[in-house]
Short mmCIF file of C-alpha atoms in Angstrom, two decimals:
data_model
loop_
_atom_site.label_atom_id
_atom_site.label_comp_id
_atom_site.label_asym_id
_atom_site.label_seq_id
_atom_site.Cartn_x
_atom_site.Cartn_y
_atom_site.Cartn_z
CA MET N 1 20.63 18.08 -20.42
CA VAL N 2 23.15 15.89 -22.22
CA LYS N 3 23.44 17.02 -26.06
CA ILE N 4 24.00 13.59 -28.11
CA ASN N 5 24.71 14.19 -31.77
CA GLY N 6 23.58 17.74 -31.56
CA ASN N 7 20.40 17.04 -30.10
CA PRO N 8 19.49 17.84 -26.20
CA GLU N 9 18.28 14.80 -24.58
CA ASP N 10 17.11 14.32 -20.85
CA VAL N 11 19.21 11.06 -19.87
CA ALA N 12 21.79 12.58 -17.08
CA GLY N 13 22.36 9.89 -14.53
CA MET N 14 22.09 7.03 -16.97
CA THR N 15 25.31 5.13 -17.88
CA LEU N 16 26.26 5.57 -21.25
CA LEU N 17 25.98 1.60 -22.04
CA ALA N 18 22.05 1.87 -20.59
CA TYR N 19 21.67 4.59 -22.98
CA LEU N 20 23.15 3.02 -25.72
CA GLN N 21 20.90 -0.18 -25.25
CA ARG N 22 17.68 1.64 -25.02
CA GLU N 23 18.55 3.40 -28.06
CA GLY N 24 18.89 -0.02 -29.92
CA TYR N 25 22.62 0.71 -30.98
CA THR N 26 24.76 -2.33 -31.92
CA LEU N 27 27.74 -2.09 -29.75
CA ASP N 28 30.63 -3.48 -31.96
CA ARG N 29 29.66 -0.82 -34.63
CA LEU N 30 30.11 2.30 -32.66
CA ALA N 31 32.75 4.86 -31.88
CA VAL N 32 31.57 7.13 -28.54
CA GLU N 33 33.38 10.45 -28.17
CA CYS N 34 32.42 12.42 -24.88
CA ASN N 35 33.43 15.98 -24.55
CA GLU N 36 36.15 15.67 -27.24
CA GLN N 37 37.67 12.52 -25.83
CA ILE N 38 37.25 8.90 -27.21
CA VAL N 39 35.34 6.73 -24.47
CA PRO N 40 36.98 3.13 -24.14
CA LYS N 41 34.79 0.26 -24.88
CA ASN N 42 35.28 -1.09 -21.56
CA ASP N 43 34.32 1.95 -19.75
CA TYR N 44 30.49 2.11 -21.48
CA GLY N 45 29.12 0.54 -18.37
CA ASN N 46 30.52 2.62 -15.83
CA GLN N 47 30.75 6.03 -17.72
CA LEU N 48 27.61 8.02 -16.00
CA LEU N 49 26.28 10.78 -18.37
CA ALA N 50 26.24 14.32 -16.69
CA ASP N 51 24.65 17.66 -17.32
CA GLY N 52 26.36 19.70 -20.12
CA ASP N 53 27.89 16.46 -21.49
CA VAL N 54 28.55 16.76 -25.33
CA LEU N 55 28.78 13.34 -26.91
CA GLU N 56 29.16 11.82 -30.33
CA ILE N 57 27.79 8.55 -31.39
CA VAL N 58 29.56 7.31 -34.63
CA SER N 59 27.45 4.05 -35.63
CA PHE N 60 29.39 2.70 -38.64
CA VAL N 61 27.85 1.23 -41.69
CA GLY N 62 29.68 -1.20 -44.09
CA GLY N 63 31.34 -0.55 -47.29
CA GLY N 64 34.63 0.38 -48.71
CA MET E 1 56.95 7.13 -78.57
CA ALA E 2 56.92 5.52 -75.45
CA VAL E 3 59.24 6.86 -72.55
CA GLU E 4 61.70 3.64 -72.02
CA THR E 5 63.79 5.20 -69.23
CA ILE E 6 62.34 6.13 -65.78
CA PRO E 7 63.19 9.99 -65.07
CA SER E 8 65.17 10.24 -62.30
CA ARG E 9 64.22 11.12 -58.67
CA GLU E 10 65.12 14.60 -58.83
CA SER E 11 63.37 15.50 -61.87
CA ILE E 12 60.11 13.90 -60.68
CA GLN E 13 60.43 16.02 -57.54
CA GLU E 14 61.09 19.16 -59.65
CA ALA E 15 58.19 18.15 -61.59
CA LEU E 16 55.94 18.15 -58.19
CA GLU E 17 57.29 21.49 -56.95
CA LEU E 18 56.39 23.01 -60.17
CA ARG E 19 52.73 21.63 -59.57
CA HIS E 20 52.12 21.98 -56.18
CA THR E 21 55.00 24.74 -55.09
CA LYS E 22 58.06 23.82 -53.32
CA ALA E 23 56.89 24.64 -49.64
CA VAL E 24 53.88 22.49 -50.03
CA GLN E 25 55.91 19.76 -51.50
CA GLU E 26 58.38 19.69 -48.70
CA ARG E 27 55.32 19.06 -46.51
CA ILE E 28 53.96 16.16 -48.66
CA SER E 29 57.41 14.47 -49.78
CA ALA E 30 58.03 14.14 -46.01
CA ALA E 31 54.93 12.45 -44.69
CA CYS E 32 54.10 8.93 -44.18
CA VAL E 33 50.45 7.47 -44.30
CA ALA E 34 49.10 4.24 -43.38
CA VAL E 35 46.31 2.97 -45.27
CA CYS E 36 44.20 0.19 -43.52
CA GLY E 37 42.38 -1.61 -46.03
CA LEU E 38 43.17 -1.89 -49.95
CA GLY E 39 39.89 -1.98 -51.49
CA GLY E 40 37.77 0.46 -52.93
CA LEU E 41 38.35 3.22 -50.37
CA GLY E 42 42.13 2.54 -49.85
CA SER E 43 43.22 1.76 -53.27
CA ASN E 44 41.87 5.15 -54.14
CA VAL E 45 43.29 7.10 -51.46
CA ALA E 46 46.68 5.46 -52.06
CA ILE E 47 46.79 6.44 -55.58
CA ALA E 48 45.59 10.23 -54.97
CA LEU E 49 48.45 10.45 -52.51
CA ALA E 50 51.22 8.88 -54.42
CA ARG E 51 50.21 11.05 -57.57
CA CYS E 52 50.71 14.06 -55.02
CA GLY E 53 54.18 12.82 -54.35
CA ILE E 54 53.70 11.64 -50.71
CA GLY E 55 57.06 10.33 -49.01
CA GLY E 56 55.90 6.93 -47.63
CA LEU E 57 52.68 4.69 -47.62
CA HIS E 58 52.23 1.99 -45.24
CA LEU E 59 49.76 -0.55 -47.36
CA ILE E 60 47.87 -3.04 -44.99
CA ASP E 61 45.34 -5.64 -45.88
CA PHE E 62 44.98 -9.55 -45.56
CA ASP E 63 42.87 -10.09 -48.77
CA ARG E 64 43.89 -11.13 -52.19
CA VAL E 65 42.69 -9.30 -55.38
CA ASP E 66 39.27 -11.05 -56.45
CA LEU E 67 37.35 -10.92 -59.91
CA THR E 68 34.52 -9.06 -58.04
CA ASN E 69 37.02 -6.16 -56.61
CA LEU E 70 37.72 -4.78 -60.22
CA ASN E 71 34.15 -2.74 -60.40
CA ARG E 72 35.85 -0.33 -58.09
CA GLN E 73 39.14 -1.12 -56.80
CA GLN E 74 42.26 -0.03 -58.53
CA TYR E 75 43.90 -3.28 -59.55
CA PRO E 76 44.37 -4.53 -63.09
CA ILE E 77 43.63 -8.41 -64.42
CA ALA E 78 47.26 -9.45 -64.02
CA GLY E 79 46.58 -8.69 -60.18
CA LEU E 80 44.24 -11.19 -59.76
CA ASP E 81 45.00 -13.48 -56.77
CA ARG E 82 48.14 -11.36 -55.60
CA PRO E 83 48.13 -10.13 -52.09
CA LYS E 84 46.64 -6.68 -52.47
CA PRO E 85 49.48 -4.70 -50.79
CA GLU E 86 52.13 -6.06 -53.33
CA ALA E 87 49.88 -5.61 -56.05
CA LEU E 88 49.00 -2.13 -55.04
CA ARG E 89 52.65 -1.14 -54.51
CA ASP E 90 53.34 -2.24 -58.02
CA GLU E 91 50.48 -0.04 -59.53
CA LEU E 92 51.86 2.94 -57.65
CA CYS E 93 55.53 2.69 -58.81
CA ARG E 94 54.16 2.80 -62.48
CA PHE E 95 53.84 6.69 -62.04
CA ASN E 96 55.54 7.20 -58.87
CA PRO E 97 58.71 4.96 -59.00
CA TYR E 98 60.78 6.07 -56.00
CA LEU E 99 57.93 6.07 -53.51
CA ASP E 100 58.90 4.66 -50.05
CA VAL E 101 56.36 1.73 -49.88
CA ARG E 102 56.17 -0.74 -46.85
CA THR E 103 53.60 -3.69 -47.25
CA ASP E 104 52.08 -5.85 -44.60
CA PHE E 105 49.83 -8.82 -45.66
CA VAL E 106 48.02 -9.16 -42.37
CA LYS E 107 44.66 -8.63 -40.78
CA LEU E 108 44.78 -5.88 -38.29
CA ASP E 109 43.39 -6.43 -34.96
CA GLU E 110 43.41 -4.99 -31.33
CA GLU E 111 46.68 -7.14 -30.54
CA ASN E 112 48.62 -6.02 -33.48
CA ILE E 113 47.74 -2.46 -34.42
CA PRO E 114 49.93 -0.86 -31.52
CA ALA E 115 53.00 -2.32 -32.87
CA LEU E 116 52.18 -2.11 -36.85
CA LEU E 117 50.69 1.44 -36.67
CA LYS E 118 53.41 2.79 -34.05
CA ASP E 119 55.44 4.94 -37.01
CA ASP E 120 52.64 6.45 -38.91
CA LEU E 121 51.71 9.77 -37.92
CA TYR E 122 48.40 9.73 -40.49
CA ILE E 123 45.94 6.72 -40.79
CA CYS E 124 43.63 6.05 -43.11
CA GLU E 125 40.81 3.96 -42.02
CA ALA E 126 39.44 2.28 -45.33
CA PHE E 127 37.82 -1.12 -44.17
CA ASP E 128 34.70 -2.43 -45.53
CA ARG E 129 32.78 -4.21 -42.37
CA ALA E 130 31.40 -1.84 -39.96
CA GLU E 131 32.85 -3.92 -37.06
CA GLN E 132 36.37 -3.51 -38.42
CA LYS E 133 35.84 -0.02 -38.84
CA ALA E 134 34.77 0.68 -35.23
CA MET E 135 37.50 -1.73 -34.14
CA LEU E 136 40.17 0.19 -35.84
CA THR E 137 38.73 3.62 -35.01
CA ASN E 138 38.43 2.93 -31.27
CA CYS E 139 41.86 1.17 -30.85
CA VAL E 140 43.65 4.07 -32.80
CA LEU E 141 41.60 6.71 -30.94
CA THR E 142 42.34 5.14 -27.64
CA VAL E 143 45.97 3.97 -28.13
CA PHE E 144 47.37 6.86 -30.25
CA PRO E 145 45.66 10.09 -29.38
CA GLU E 146 48.33 12.09 -30.90
CA LYS E 147 47.86 10.77 -34.43
CA TYR E 148 45.66 11.85 -37.06
CA LEU E 149 42.76 9.34 -37.93
CA VAL E 150 40.75 9.94 -41.16
CA GLY E 151 37.93 7.03 -41.72
CA ALA E 152 34.73 6.50 -43.92
CA SER E 153 31.32 5.12 -43.41
CA GLY E 154 28.32 5.37 -45.86
CA MET E 155 29.20 5.32 -49.71
CA ALA E 156 27.10 2.57 -51.24
CA GLY E 157 24.86 2.91 -54.13
CA TYR E 158 24.92 6.08 -56.81
CA GLY E 159 23.66 9.35 -57.44
CA ASP E 160 23.63 12.20 -54.75
CA SER E 161 27.08 13.15 -54.94
CA GLY E 162 26.72 16.13 -52.35
CA SER E 163 25.76 13.95 -49.42
CA ILE E 164 29.43 12.56 -49.33
CA ARG E 165 31.13 14.74 -47.11
CA THR E 166 33.83 15.39 -44.41
CA ARG E 167 32.86 15.75 -40.76
CA ARG E 168 35.09 16.58 -37.84
CA ILE E 169 34.63 14.34 -34.89
CA LEU E 170 37.43 15.15 -32.74
CA PRO E 171 40.43 17.03 -33.24
CA HIS E 172 42.69 14.36 -34.79
CA TYR E 173 39.54 12.56 -36.30
CA TYR E 174 37.68 12.89 -39.39
CA LEU E 175 34.91 10.97 -41.03
CA CYS E 176 34.04 10.90 -44.50
CA GLY E 177 30.64 9.59 -46.24
CA ASP E 178 27.01 9.98 -46.07
CA GLY E 179 26.96 7.88 -42.75
CA VAL E 180 23.83 6.02 -43.92
CA SER E 181 24.12 4.09 -46.96
CA THR E 182 24.35 0.49 -46.84
CA LEU E 183 24.68 -2.40 -49.23
CA GLU E 184 21.34 -3.75 -48.14
CA LYS E 185 19.43 -0.37 -48.70
CA ASN E 186 21.26 1.22 -51.64
CA GLY E 187 22.48 -1.63 -53.42
CA GLY E 188 26.42 -2.72 -54.09
CA LEU E 189 29.31 -0.43 -53.99
CA MET E 190 30.00 1.35 -57.30
CA ALA E 191 33.16 2.95 -58.45
CA PRO E 192 32.18 6.72 -58.67
CA ARG E 193 30.55 6.98 -55.11
CA VAL E 194 33.34 4.89 -53.38
CA MET E 195 35.93 7.11 -55.30
CA LEU E 196 34.29 10.30 -54.43
CA CYS E 197 34.33 9.05 -50.51
CA ALA E 198 38.02 7.84 -51.10
CA ALA E 199 38.69 11.35 -52.69
CA HIS E 200 37.57 12.81 -49.29
CA GLN E 201 39.73 11.31 -47.28
CA ALA E 202 42.71 11.51 -49.35
CA ASN E 203 41.85 15.33 -49.57
CA LYS E 204 41.53 15.66 -45.80
CA ILE E 205 44.71 13.75 -45.10
CA LEU E 206 46.63 16.09 -47.34
CA GLU E 207 45.14 19.34 -45.64
CA LEU E 208 46.44 17.73 -42.50
CA ILE E 209 49.59 17.15 -43.84
CA ILE E 210 50.02 20.54 -45.33
CA LYS E 211 47.99 22.82 -42.86
CA GLY E 212 48.07 20.88 -39.64
CA GLU E 213 44.67 20.74 -37.75
#
Protein backbone atom coordinates (compact mmCIF):
# COMPACT_ATOMS: atom_id res chain seq x y z
CA MET A 1 0.00 0.00 0.00
CA VAL A 2 1.07 3.56 -0.72
CA LYS A 3 -0.28 6.32 1.49
CA ILE A 4 -1.31 9.30 -0.67
CA ASN A 5 -2.61 12.45 1.00
CA GLY A 6 -3.52 10.32 4.01
CA ASN A 7 -5.35 7.56 2.12
CA PRO A 8 -3.93 4.05 1.50
CA GLU A 9 -3.93 3.19 -2.21
CA ASP A 10 -3.03 -0.03 -4.00
CA VAL A 11 -0.68 1.55 -6.56
CA ALA A 12 2.76 0.09 -5.69
CA GLY A 13 4.72 -0.57 -8.87
CA MET A 14 3.18 2.30 -10.85
CA THR A 15 5.31 5.27 -11.79
CA LEU A 16 4.40 8.53 -10.12
CA LEU A 17 3.67 10.03 -13.55
CA ALA A 18 1.25 7.21 -14.48
CA TYR A 19 -0.58 7.65 -11.17
CA LEU A 20 -0.86 11.44 -11.57
CA GLN A 21 -2.17 11.06 -15.12
CA ARG A 22 -4.66 8.36 -14.12
CA GLU A 23 -6.02 10.62 -11.39
CA GLY A 24 -6.33 13.57 -13.78
CA TYR A 25 -3.92 15.96 -12.06
CA THR A 26 -2.76 19.06 -13.95
CA LEU A 27 0.99 18.49 -13.88
CA ASP A 28 2.15 22.11 -13.97
CA ARG A 29 0.11 22.96 -10.83
CA LEU A 30 1.65 20.31 -8.58
CA ALA A 31 4.32 19.82 -5.96
CA VAL A 32 4.85 16.19 -4.90
CA GLU A 33 6.61 15.03 -1.74
CA CYS A 34 7.59 11.41 -1.18
CA ASN A 35 8.79 10.28 2.27
CA GLU A 36 9.45 13.89 3.31
CA GLN A 37 11.48 14.75 0.18
CA ILE A 38 10.40 16.87 -2.77
CA VAL A 39 10.23 14.86 -6.01
CA PRO A 40 11.85 16.90 -8.81
CA LYS A 41 9.49 17.33 -11.78
CA ASN A 42 11.91 15.58 -14.13
CA ASP A 43 11.78 12.43 -11.97
CA TYR A 44 7.98 11.89 -12.13
CA GLY A 45 8.34 9.47 -15.06
CA ASN A 46 10.93 7.18 -13.47
CA GLN A 47 9.88 7.33 -9.79
CA LEU A 48 8.30 3.96 -8.94
CA LEU A 49 5.76 3.97 -6.12
CA ALA A 50 6.70 1.36 -3.51
CA ASP A 51 4.92 -0.30 -0.59
CA GLY A 52 5.20 1.89 2.48
CA ASP A 53 5.80 5.14 0.57
CA VAL A 54 4.05 8.18 2.02
CA LEU A 55 3.14 10.77 -0.62
CA GLU A 56 1.77 14.26 -0.30
CA ILE A 57 0.47 15.75 -3.54
CA VAL A 58 -0.13 19.49 -3.36
CA SER A 59 -2.42 20.65 -6.16
CA PHE A 60 -2.33 24.45 -6.19
CA VAL A 61 -5.36 26.64 -6.86
CA GLY A 62 -5.02 30.24 -8.02
CA GLY A 63 -5.57 33.40 -5.99
CA GLY A 64 -3.38 35.72 -4.00
CA MET B 1 -0.91 67.44 16.88
CA ALA B 2 0.90 65.37 14.28
CA VAL B 3 4.44 64.18 14.95
CA GLU B 4 6.79 65.92 12.51
CA THR B 5 10.10 64.36 13.41
CA ILE B 6 10.84 60.68 12.83
CA PRO B 7 11.65 58.85 16.08
CA SER B 8 15.21 57.53 16.36
CA ARG B 9 16.07 53.95 15.42
CA GLU B 10 16.84 53.27 19.10
CA SER B 11 13.49 54.52 20.37
CA ILE B 12 11.57 52.45 17.82
CA GLN B 13 13.60 49.36 18.77
CA GLU B 14 12.92 50.04 22.45
CA ALA B 15 9.17 50.25 21.79
CA LEU B 16 9.25 46.93 19.91
CA GLU B 17 11.14 45.28 22.77
CA LEU B 18 8.61 46.63 25.23
CA ARG B 19 5.81 44.96 23.24
CA HIS B 20 7.52 41.72 22.19
CA THR B 21 10.21 41.24 24.89
CA LYS B 22 13.91 41.76 24.21
CA ALA B 23 14.76 38.09 23.55
CA VAL B 24 11.99 37.69 20.98
CA GLN B 25 12.68 41.02 19.31
CA GLU B 26 16.35 40.20 18.88
CA ARG B 27 15.42 37.16 16.81
CA ILE B 28 12.86 39.05 14.71
CA SER B 29 15.23 41.97 14.12
CA ALA B 30 17.95 39.60 12.89
CA ALA B 31 15.77 37.84 10.28
CA CYS B 32 15.30 38.60 6.60
CA VAL B 33 12.30 37.37 4.61
CA ALA B 34 11.81 37.28 0.84
CA VAL B 35 8.23 37.98 -0.22
CA CYS B 36 7.60 36.61 -3.72
CA GLY B 37 4.54 38.30 -5.18
CA LEU B 38 3.22 41.55 -3.72
CA GLY B 39 -0.52 41.25 -4.30
CA GLY B 40 -3.23 40.52 -1.75
CA LEU B 41 -1.10 37.96 0.09
CA GLY B 42 2.37 39.47 -0.22
CA SER B 43 1.48 43.08 0.58
CA ASN B 44 -0.34 41.97 3.75
CA VAL B 45 2.43 39.57 4.79
CA ALA B 46 5.00 42.34 4.35
CA ILE B 47 2.99 44.78 6.44
CA ALA B 48 2.51 42.26 9.27
CA LEU B 49 6.23 41.42 9.37
CA ALA B 50 7.31 45.06 9.09
CA ARG B 51 4.99 45.97 12.00
CA CYS B 52 6.78 43.25 14.01
CA GLY B 53 10.12 44.93 13.34
CA ILE B 54 11.53 42.31 10.99
CA GLY B 55 15.21 42.93 10.21
CA GLY B 56 14.87 42.91 6.44
CA LEU B 57 12.39 42.31 3.64
CA HIS B 58 13.17 41.36 0.06
CA LEU B 59 10.18 42.48 -2.00
CA ILE B 60 9.81 40.87 -5.43
CA ASP B 61 7.13 41.43 -8.09
CA PHE B 62 7.06 42.22 -11.83
CA ASP B 63 3.73 44.04 -11.75
CA ARG B 64 2.54 47.62 -11.33
CA VAL B 65 -0.28 48.75 -9.03
CA ASP B 66 -3.65 48.65 -10.81
CA LEU B 67 -7.07 50.00 -9.81
CA THR B 68 -8.43 46.42 -9.57
CA ASN B 69 -5.78 45.67 -6.89
CA LEU B 70 -7.11 48.14 -4.34
CA ASN B 71 -9.95 45.88 -3.10
CA ARG B 72 -7.41 43.78 -1.17
CA GLN B 73 -3.84 44.93 -1.70
CA GLN B 74 -2.13 47.42 0.60
CA TYR B 75 -1.54 50.28 -1.83
CA PRO B 76 -2.92 53.82 -1.86
CA ILE B 77 -4.41 55.71 -4.83
CA ALA B 78 -1.09 57.55 -5.08
CA GLY B 79 0.58 54.22 -5.79
CA LEU B 80 -1.36 53.53 -9.00
CA ASP B 81 0.89 52.57 -11.94
CA ARG B 82 3.98 52.34 -9.74
CA PRO B 83 6.04 49.14 -9.62
CA LYS B 84 4.72 47.20 -6.62
CA PRO B 85 8.09 46.63 -4.88
CA GLU B 86 8.88 50.33 -4.53
CA ALA B 87 5.26 51.34 -3.83
CA LEU B 88 5.08 48.80 -0.99
CA ARG B 89 8.49 49.82 0.35
CA ASP B 90 7.22 53.39 0.71
CA GLU B 91 4.11 52.20 2.60
CA LEU B 92 6.23 50.12 5.00
CA CYS B 93 8.62 52.99 5.66
CA ARG B 94 5.73 55.16 6.85
CA PHE B 95 5.62 53.17 10.10
CA ASN B 96 9.00 51.38 10.09
CA PRO B 97 11.46 53.94 8.65
CA TYR B 98 14.61 51.93 9.44
CA LEU B 99 13.44 48.72 7.79
CA ASP B 100 16.10 47.25 5.50
CA VAL B 101 14.23 46.72 2.21
CA ARG B 102 15.63 45.20 -0.97
CA THR B 103 13.40 45.48 -4.04
CA ASP B 104 13.42 43.51 -7.28
CA PHE B 105 11.01 44.55 -10.06
CA VAL B 106 11.32 41.27 -11.92
CA LYS B 107 9.37 38.13 -12.80
CA LEU B 108 10.77 35.12 -10.92
CA ASP B 109 11.43 31.98 -12.97
CA GLU B 110 13.48 28.81 -12.70
CA GLU B 111 16.49 30.57 -14.22
CA ASN B 112 16.72 33.56 -11.88
CA ILE B 113 15.41 32.10 -8.58
CA PRO B 114 18.73 30.49 -7.51
CA ALA B 115 20.59 33.81 -7.73
CA LEU B 116 17.80 36.12 -6.51
CA LEU B 117 16.79 34.11 -3.42
CA LYS B 118 20.16 32.79 -2.31
CA ASP B 119 20.56 35.23 0.60
CA ASP B 120 17.07 34.86 2.11
CA LEU B 121 16.59 32.10 4.71
CA TYR B 122 12.80 32.58 4.87
CA ILE B 123 10.77 32.66 1.66
CA CYS B 124 7.09 33.54 1.34
CA GLU B 125 5.31 32.26 -1.79
CA ALA B 126 2.56 34.80 -2.40
CA PHE B 127 1.83 34.44 -6.10
CA ASP B 128 -1.57 34.61 -7.74
CA ARG B 129 -1.46 31.94 -10.47
CA ALA B 130 -1.42 28.23 -9.59
CA GLU B 131 1.32 27.45 -12.14
CA GLN B 132 3.57 30.14 -10.66
CA LYS B 133 2.99 28.83 -7.14
CA ALA B 134 3.96 25.33 -8.26
CA MET B 135 7.02 26.58 -10.14
CA LEU B 136 8.39 28.56 -7.16
CA THR B 137 7.62 25.78 -4.68
CA ASN B 138 9.31 23.07 -6.75
CA CYS B 139 12.28 25.28 -7.51
CA VAL B 140 12.90 26.48 -3.93
CA LEU B 141 12.45 23.03 -2.35
CA THR B 142 14.80 21.46 -4.91
CA VAL B 143 17.50 24.14 -5.02
CA PHE B 144 17.38 25.31 -1.38
CA PRO B 145 16.29 22.43 0.90
CA GLU B 146 17.84 24.25 3.87
CA LYS B 147 15.59 27.32 3.55
CA TYR B 148 12.09 27.74 4.96
CA LEU B 149 9.17 28.16 2.55
CA VAL B 150 5.66 29.28 3.53
CA GLY B 151 3.14 29.26 0.68
CA ALA B 152 -0.60 29.64 0.13
CA SER B 153 -3.34 27.95 -1.87
CA GLY B 154 -7.10 28.55 -1.70
CA MET B 155 -8.45 31.80 -0.24
CA ALA B 156 -11.06 33.07 -2.76
CA GLY B 157 -14.54 34.22 -1.76
CA TYR B 158 -15.89 35.15 1.67
CA GLY B 159 -17.04 33.47 4.89
CA ASP B 160 -15.89 30.14 6.35
CA SER B 161 -12.92 31.69 8.12
CA GLY B 162 -12.10 28.48 9.99
CA SER B 163 -11.29 26.52 6.83
CA ILE B 164 -8.20 28.67 6.27
CA ARG B 165 -5.41 26.84 8.06
CA THR B 166 -1.67 26.21 8.10
CA ARG B 167 -0.44 22.73 7.17
CA ARG B 168 3.08 21.32 7.50
CA ILE B 169 3.94 19.62 4.21
CA LEU B 170 7.68 19.12 4.84
CA PRO B 171 9.87 20.03 7.81
CA HIS B 172 10.80 23.27 5.98
CA TYR B 173 7.61 23.80 3.94
CA TYR B 174 4.24 25.03 5.21
CA LEU B 175 1.11 25.72 3.17
CA CYS B 176 -1.68 28.08 4.24
CA GLY B 177 -5.23 28.41 2.87
CA ASP B 178 -8.22 26.12 2.43
CA GLY B 179 -6.60 24.29 -0.49
CA VAL B 180 -9.69 24.35 -2.69
CA SER B 181 -11.38 27.76 -3.13
CA THR B 182 -11.02 29.12 -6.65
CA LEU B 183 -12.03 32.29 -8.43
CA GLU B 184 -14.35 30.30 -10.69
CA LYS B 185 -16.22 28.45 -7.91
CA ASN B 186 -16.11 30.92 -5.03
CA GLY B 187 -16.18 34.31 -6.69
CA GLY B 188 -13.39 36.84 -6.64
CA LEU B 189 -10.63 37.53 -4.18
CA MET B 190 -11.82 39.69 -1.28
CA ALA B 191 -9.84 41.50 1.39
CA PRO B 192 -10.95 39.64 4.55
CA ARG B 193 -10.26 36.09 3.39
CA VAL B 194 -7.04 37.03 1.56
CA MET B 195 -5.89 38.86 4.70
CA LEU B 196 -6.76 35.80 6.84
CA CYS B 197 -4.55 33.65 4.64
CA ALA B 198 -1.76 36.26 4.61
CA ALA B 199 -1.96 36.44 8.41
CA HIS B 200 -1.52 32.65 8.57
CA GLN B 201 1.59 32.97 6.41
CA ALA B 202 3.08 35.85 8.41
CA ASN B 203 2.27 34.09 11.69
CA LYS B 204 4.01 30.86 10.61
CA ILE B 205 7.06 32.77 9.36
CA LEU B 206 7.23 34.58 12.69
CA GLU B 207 6.99 31.30 14.58
CA LEU B 208 9.79 29.78 12.49
CA ILE B 209 11.96 32.84 13.14
CA ILE B 210 11.34 32.86 16.90
CA LYS B 211 11.16 29.13 17.71
CA GLY B 212 12.73 27.32 14.77
CA GLU B 213 10.95 24.29 13.31
